[in-house]
Coordinates of C-alpha atoms in Angstrom, one line a residue:
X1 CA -149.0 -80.7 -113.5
X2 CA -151.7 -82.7 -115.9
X3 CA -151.6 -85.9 -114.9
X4 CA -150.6 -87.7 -117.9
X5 CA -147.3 -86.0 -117.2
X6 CA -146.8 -87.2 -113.9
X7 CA -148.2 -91.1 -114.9
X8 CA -145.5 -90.4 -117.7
X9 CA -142.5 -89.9 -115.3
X10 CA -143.3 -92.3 -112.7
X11 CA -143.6 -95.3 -115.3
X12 CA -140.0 -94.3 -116.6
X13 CA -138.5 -94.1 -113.0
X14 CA -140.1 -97.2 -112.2
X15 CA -138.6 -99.0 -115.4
X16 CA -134.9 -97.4 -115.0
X17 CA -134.7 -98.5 -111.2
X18 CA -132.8 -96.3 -109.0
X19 CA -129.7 -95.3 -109.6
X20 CA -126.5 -96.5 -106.6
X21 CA -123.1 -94.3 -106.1
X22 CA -120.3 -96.3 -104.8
X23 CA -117.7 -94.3 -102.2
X24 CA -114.4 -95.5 -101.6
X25 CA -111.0 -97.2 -103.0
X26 CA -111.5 -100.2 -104.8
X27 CA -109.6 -102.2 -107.3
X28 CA -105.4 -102.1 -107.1
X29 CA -105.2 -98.1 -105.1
X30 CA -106.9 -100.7 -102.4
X31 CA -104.3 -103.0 -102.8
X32 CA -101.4 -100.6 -102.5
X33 CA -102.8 -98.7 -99.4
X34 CA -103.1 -102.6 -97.7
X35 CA -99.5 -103.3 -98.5
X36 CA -98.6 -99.8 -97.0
X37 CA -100.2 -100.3 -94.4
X38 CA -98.5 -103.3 -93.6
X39 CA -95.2 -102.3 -94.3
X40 CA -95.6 -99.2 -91.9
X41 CA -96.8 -102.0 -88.8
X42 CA -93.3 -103.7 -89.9
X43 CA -91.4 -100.9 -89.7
X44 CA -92.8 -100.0 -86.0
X45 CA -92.1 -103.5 -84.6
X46 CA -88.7 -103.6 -86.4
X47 CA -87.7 -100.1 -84.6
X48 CA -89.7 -100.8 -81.6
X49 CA -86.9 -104.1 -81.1
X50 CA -84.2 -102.4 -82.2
X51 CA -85.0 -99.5 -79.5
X52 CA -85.6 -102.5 -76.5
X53 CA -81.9 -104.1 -78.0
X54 CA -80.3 -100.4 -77.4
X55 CA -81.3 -100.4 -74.1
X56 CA -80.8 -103.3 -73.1
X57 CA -77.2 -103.2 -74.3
X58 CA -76.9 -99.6 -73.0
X59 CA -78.1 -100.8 -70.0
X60 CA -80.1 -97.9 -69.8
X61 CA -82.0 -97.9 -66.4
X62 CA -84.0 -94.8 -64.0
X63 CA -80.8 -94.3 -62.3
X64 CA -77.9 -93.9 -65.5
X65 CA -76.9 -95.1 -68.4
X66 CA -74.0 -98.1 -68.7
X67 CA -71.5 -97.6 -66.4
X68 CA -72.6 -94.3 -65.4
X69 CA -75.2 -93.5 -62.6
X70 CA -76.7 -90.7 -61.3
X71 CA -77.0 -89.9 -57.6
X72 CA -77.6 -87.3 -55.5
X73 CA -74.0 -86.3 -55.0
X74 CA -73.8 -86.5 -58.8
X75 CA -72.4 -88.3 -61.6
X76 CA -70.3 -91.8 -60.9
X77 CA -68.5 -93.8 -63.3
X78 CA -68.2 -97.6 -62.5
X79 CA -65.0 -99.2 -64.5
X80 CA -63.2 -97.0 -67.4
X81 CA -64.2 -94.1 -68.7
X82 CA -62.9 -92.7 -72.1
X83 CA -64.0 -88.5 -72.6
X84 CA -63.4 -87.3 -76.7
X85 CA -63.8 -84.0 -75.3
X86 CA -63.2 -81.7 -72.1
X87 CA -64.8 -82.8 -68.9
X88 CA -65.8 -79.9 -66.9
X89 CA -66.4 -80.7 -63.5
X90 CA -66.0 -79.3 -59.7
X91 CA -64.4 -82.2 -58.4
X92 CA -63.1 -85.5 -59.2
X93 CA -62.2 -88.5 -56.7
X94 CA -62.5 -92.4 -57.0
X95 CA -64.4 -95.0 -54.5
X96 CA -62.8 -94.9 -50.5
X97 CA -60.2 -97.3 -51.1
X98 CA -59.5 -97.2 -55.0
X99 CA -57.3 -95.5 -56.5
X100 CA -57.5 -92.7 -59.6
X101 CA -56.0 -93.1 -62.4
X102 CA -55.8 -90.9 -65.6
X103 CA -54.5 -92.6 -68.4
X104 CA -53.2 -90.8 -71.9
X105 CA -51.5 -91.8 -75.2
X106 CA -49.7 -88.7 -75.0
X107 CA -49.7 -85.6 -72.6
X108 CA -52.0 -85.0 -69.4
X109 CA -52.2 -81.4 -68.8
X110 CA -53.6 -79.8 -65.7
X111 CA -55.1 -76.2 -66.2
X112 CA -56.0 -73.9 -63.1
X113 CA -57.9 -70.6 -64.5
X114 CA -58.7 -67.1 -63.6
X115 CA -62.2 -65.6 -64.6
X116 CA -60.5 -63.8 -67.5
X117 CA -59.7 -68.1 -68.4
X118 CA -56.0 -67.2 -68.2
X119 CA -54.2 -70.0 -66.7
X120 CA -52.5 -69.4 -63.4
X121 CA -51.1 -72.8 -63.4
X122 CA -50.3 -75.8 -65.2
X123 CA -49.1 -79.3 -64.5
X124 CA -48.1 -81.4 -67.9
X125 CA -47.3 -84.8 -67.5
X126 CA -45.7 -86.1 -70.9
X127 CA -43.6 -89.5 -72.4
X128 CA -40.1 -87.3 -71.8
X129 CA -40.6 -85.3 -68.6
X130 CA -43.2 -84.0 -66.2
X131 CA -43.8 -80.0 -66.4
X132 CA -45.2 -77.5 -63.9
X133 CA -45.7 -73.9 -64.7
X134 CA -46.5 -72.2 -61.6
X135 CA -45.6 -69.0 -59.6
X136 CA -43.9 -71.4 -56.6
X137 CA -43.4 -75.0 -56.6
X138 CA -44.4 -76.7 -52.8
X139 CA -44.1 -80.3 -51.1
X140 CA -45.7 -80.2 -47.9
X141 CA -45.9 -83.3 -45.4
X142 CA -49.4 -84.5 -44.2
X143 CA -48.8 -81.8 -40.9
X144 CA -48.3 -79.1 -43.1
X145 CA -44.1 -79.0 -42.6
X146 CA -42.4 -77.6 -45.7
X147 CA -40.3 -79.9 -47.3
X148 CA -39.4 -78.7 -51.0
X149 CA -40.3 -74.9 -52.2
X150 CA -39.0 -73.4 -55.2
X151 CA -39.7 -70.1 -56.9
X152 CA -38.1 -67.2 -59.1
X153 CA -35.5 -66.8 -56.2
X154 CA -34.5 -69.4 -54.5
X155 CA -34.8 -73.2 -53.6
X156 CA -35.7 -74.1 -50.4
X157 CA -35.3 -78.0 -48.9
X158 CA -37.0 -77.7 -45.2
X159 CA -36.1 -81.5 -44.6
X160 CA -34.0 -82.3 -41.8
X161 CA -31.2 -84.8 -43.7
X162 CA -31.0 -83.9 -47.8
X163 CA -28.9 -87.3 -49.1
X164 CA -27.6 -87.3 -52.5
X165 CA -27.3 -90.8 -53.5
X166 CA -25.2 -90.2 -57.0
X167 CA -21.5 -92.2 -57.2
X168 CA -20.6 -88.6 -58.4
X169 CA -21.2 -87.0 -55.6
X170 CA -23.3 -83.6 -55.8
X171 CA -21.4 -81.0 -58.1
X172 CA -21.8 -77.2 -57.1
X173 CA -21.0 -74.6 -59.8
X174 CA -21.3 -72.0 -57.2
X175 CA -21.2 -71.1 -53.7
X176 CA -23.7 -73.3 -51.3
X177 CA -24.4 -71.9 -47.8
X178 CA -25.1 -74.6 -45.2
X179 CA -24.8 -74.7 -41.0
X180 CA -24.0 -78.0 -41.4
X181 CA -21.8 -80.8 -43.8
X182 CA -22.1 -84.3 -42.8
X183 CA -22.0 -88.1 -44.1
X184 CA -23.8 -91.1 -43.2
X185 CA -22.6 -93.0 -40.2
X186 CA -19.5 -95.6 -41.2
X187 CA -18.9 -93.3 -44.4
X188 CA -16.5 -90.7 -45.7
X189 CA -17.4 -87.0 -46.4
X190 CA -15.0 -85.4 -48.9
X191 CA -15.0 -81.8 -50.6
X192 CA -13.1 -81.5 -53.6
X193 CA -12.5 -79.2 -56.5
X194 CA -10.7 -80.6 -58.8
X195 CA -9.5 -78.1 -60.9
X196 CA -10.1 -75.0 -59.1
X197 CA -9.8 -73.7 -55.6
X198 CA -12.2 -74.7 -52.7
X199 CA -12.8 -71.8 -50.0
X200 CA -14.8 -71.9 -46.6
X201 CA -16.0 -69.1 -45.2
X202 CA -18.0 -68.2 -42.0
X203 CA -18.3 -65.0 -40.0
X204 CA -17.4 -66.6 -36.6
X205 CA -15.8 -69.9 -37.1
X206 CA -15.2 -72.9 -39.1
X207 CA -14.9 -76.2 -37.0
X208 CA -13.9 -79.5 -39.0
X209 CA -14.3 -82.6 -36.3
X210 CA -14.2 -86.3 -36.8
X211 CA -14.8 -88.7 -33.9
X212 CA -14.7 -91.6 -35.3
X213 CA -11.8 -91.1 -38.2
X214 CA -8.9 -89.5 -39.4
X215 CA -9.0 -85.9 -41.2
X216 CA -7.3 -85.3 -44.2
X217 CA -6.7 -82.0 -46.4
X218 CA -4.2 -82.0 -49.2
X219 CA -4.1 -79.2 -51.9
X220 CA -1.9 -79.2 -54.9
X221 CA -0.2 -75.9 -54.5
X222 CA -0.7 -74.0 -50.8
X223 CA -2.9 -74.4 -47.5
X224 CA -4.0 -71.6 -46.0
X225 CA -5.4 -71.4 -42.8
X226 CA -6.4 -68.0 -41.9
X227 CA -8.3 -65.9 -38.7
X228 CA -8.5 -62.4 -39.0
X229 CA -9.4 -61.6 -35.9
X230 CA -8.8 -64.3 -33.9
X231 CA -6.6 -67.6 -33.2
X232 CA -6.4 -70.7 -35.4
X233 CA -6.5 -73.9 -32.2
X234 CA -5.0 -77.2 -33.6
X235 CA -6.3 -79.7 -30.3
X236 CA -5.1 -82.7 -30.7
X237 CA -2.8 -85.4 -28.5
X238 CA -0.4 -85.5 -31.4
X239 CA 0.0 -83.2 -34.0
X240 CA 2.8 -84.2 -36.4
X241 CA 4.2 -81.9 -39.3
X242 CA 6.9 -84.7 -40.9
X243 CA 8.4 -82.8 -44.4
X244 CA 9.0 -79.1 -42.0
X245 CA 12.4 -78.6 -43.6
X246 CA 15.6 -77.9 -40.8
X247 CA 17.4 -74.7 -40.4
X248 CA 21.1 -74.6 -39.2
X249 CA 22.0 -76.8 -36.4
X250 CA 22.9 -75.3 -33.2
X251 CA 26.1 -77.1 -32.7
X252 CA 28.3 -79.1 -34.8
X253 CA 28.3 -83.1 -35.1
X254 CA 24.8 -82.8 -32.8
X255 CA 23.0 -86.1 -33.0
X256 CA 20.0 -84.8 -30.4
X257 CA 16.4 -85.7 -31.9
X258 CA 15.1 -82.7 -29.8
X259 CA 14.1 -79.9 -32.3
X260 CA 12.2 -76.4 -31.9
X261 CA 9.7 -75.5 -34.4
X262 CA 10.3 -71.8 -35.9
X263 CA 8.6 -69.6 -37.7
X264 CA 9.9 -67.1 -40.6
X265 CA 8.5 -63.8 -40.9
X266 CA 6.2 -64.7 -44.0
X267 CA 5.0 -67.6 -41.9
X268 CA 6.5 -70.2 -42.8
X269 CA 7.5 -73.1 -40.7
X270 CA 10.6 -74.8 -40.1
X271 CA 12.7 -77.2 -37.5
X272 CA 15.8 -76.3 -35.9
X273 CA 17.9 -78.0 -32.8
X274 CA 16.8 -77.5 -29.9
X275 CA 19.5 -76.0 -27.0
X276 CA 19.3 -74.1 -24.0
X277 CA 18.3 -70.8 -25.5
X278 CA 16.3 -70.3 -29.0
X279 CA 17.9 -71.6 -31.7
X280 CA 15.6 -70.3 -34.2
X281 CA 17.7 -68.2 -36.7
X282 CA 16.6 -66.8 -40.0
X283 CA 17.5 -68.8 -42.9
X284 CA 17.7 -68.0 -46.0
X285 CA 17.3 -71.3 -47.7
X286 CA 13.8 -71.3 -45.6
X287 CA 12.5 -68.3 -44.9
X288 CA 12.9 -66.4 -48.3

């Protein structure tokens, strides 16, 4: 290069000075990014305090949350619990010595499932009446006695004493088959139908005994007393039969009060005179 070329360019370099680039965000973009920056700092201490408030009102701790904790037994719920939607767990008790309750505005229903999820059983407790839909119905005692069973045939009581304590009495549209009939000590027992017949039955014998009282049978129309095969036994000191009507008297202008009971050949039962022989003779005013 000729050197009044290069004196050239250096003096016009040296009179222009050298030339600065400034890099970065000045003038109101810096302003902005400032006030965004701030804003964001605000926002993370706001929802930093408001995530410390959550847990402390939560009471969110290592062991649970609230009134719930977690152990190694599993889940336990301190005070009450309220579920939107259905719990599913193995088992369900309350602390040794509290009771459980289960509390609903309407129905509590009890579901037991097959692996098909068809229930086998179901227990519905509502405001009107308490439901269970079961194959049998059991009450058991503590040692395993049977006390109540009840299925698509037939109702069972295995308790010693049943007592029905209605001021009706218990009302039987059909038969009932029982060893034994019995009241309370110092009260009455009475079997009554009012408007229809009432029949005992057994296949070896019927024994009516009271120790303590009188024993009274009274029937609108007829009282039958009946042994097909073998004896009907009245056993009692006294045995009095006051309205028997009297057949002819033996002799005439008798005032004896001796009398012989007779019996017509339909069975029925009337008083004659007694005298040295039989006096029993068929009357037709009686007997027919």
């Amino acid at each position: 290069m000729p050197q009044e070329q290069y004196t050239h360019r250096s003096t016009m370099q040296t009179s222009e000075g050298p030339q600065v680039y400034k890099v970065g965000i000045y003038g109101w973009r810096k302003r902005c990014l400032y006030f965004f920056v701030l804003l964001l700092m605000i926002l993370i201490l706001v929802n930093l305090a408001m995530t410390i408030w959550i847990l402390k009102v939560m009471n969110f701790t290592i062991d649970g949350m609230g009134n719930l904790r977690i152990t190694d037994k599993g889940l336990k719920l301190e005070g009450d619990s309220e579920f939107l939607k259905p719990l599913y767990a193995k088992e369900i008790r309350s602390r040794p010595g509290n009771p459980l309750y289960f509390q609903s505005a309407r129905n509590v229903t009890v579901n037991i499932l097959n692996e098909k999820t068809k229930v086998l059983t179901r227990l519905v407790t509502g405001p009107q009446a308490v439901e269970a839909h079961s194959q049998k119905f059991e009450v058991k005692t503590l040692s395993g006695k049977l006390l109540f069973s009840a299925d698509d045939n037939e109702v069972v009581v295995g308790a010693e004493r049943l007592r029905v304590l209605g001021a009706e009495g218990t009302v039987f549209p059909k038969s009932i088959e029982t060893p034994n009939v019995r009241a309370d000590p110092f009260k009455e027992l009475r079997l009554e139908s009012p408007t229809r017949a009432l029949v005992m039955e057994a296949p070896k014998g019927i024994e009516i005994n009271a120790e303590a009282g009188s024993l009274k049978a009274t029937c609108r129309t007829e009282l039958r007393l009946e042994s097909k095969d073998g004896e009907i036994t009245l056993n009692s000191a006294k045995i009095k039969l006051p309205n028997l009507p009297q057949g002819s008297s033996s002799s005439a202008g008798s005032r004896q009060k001796i009398y012989e009971l007779c019996v017509c050949p339909n069975g029925r039962l009337f008083l004659s005179q007694a005298g040295t022989s039989s006096t029993c003779q068929i009357n037709t005013s009686v007997c027919l």
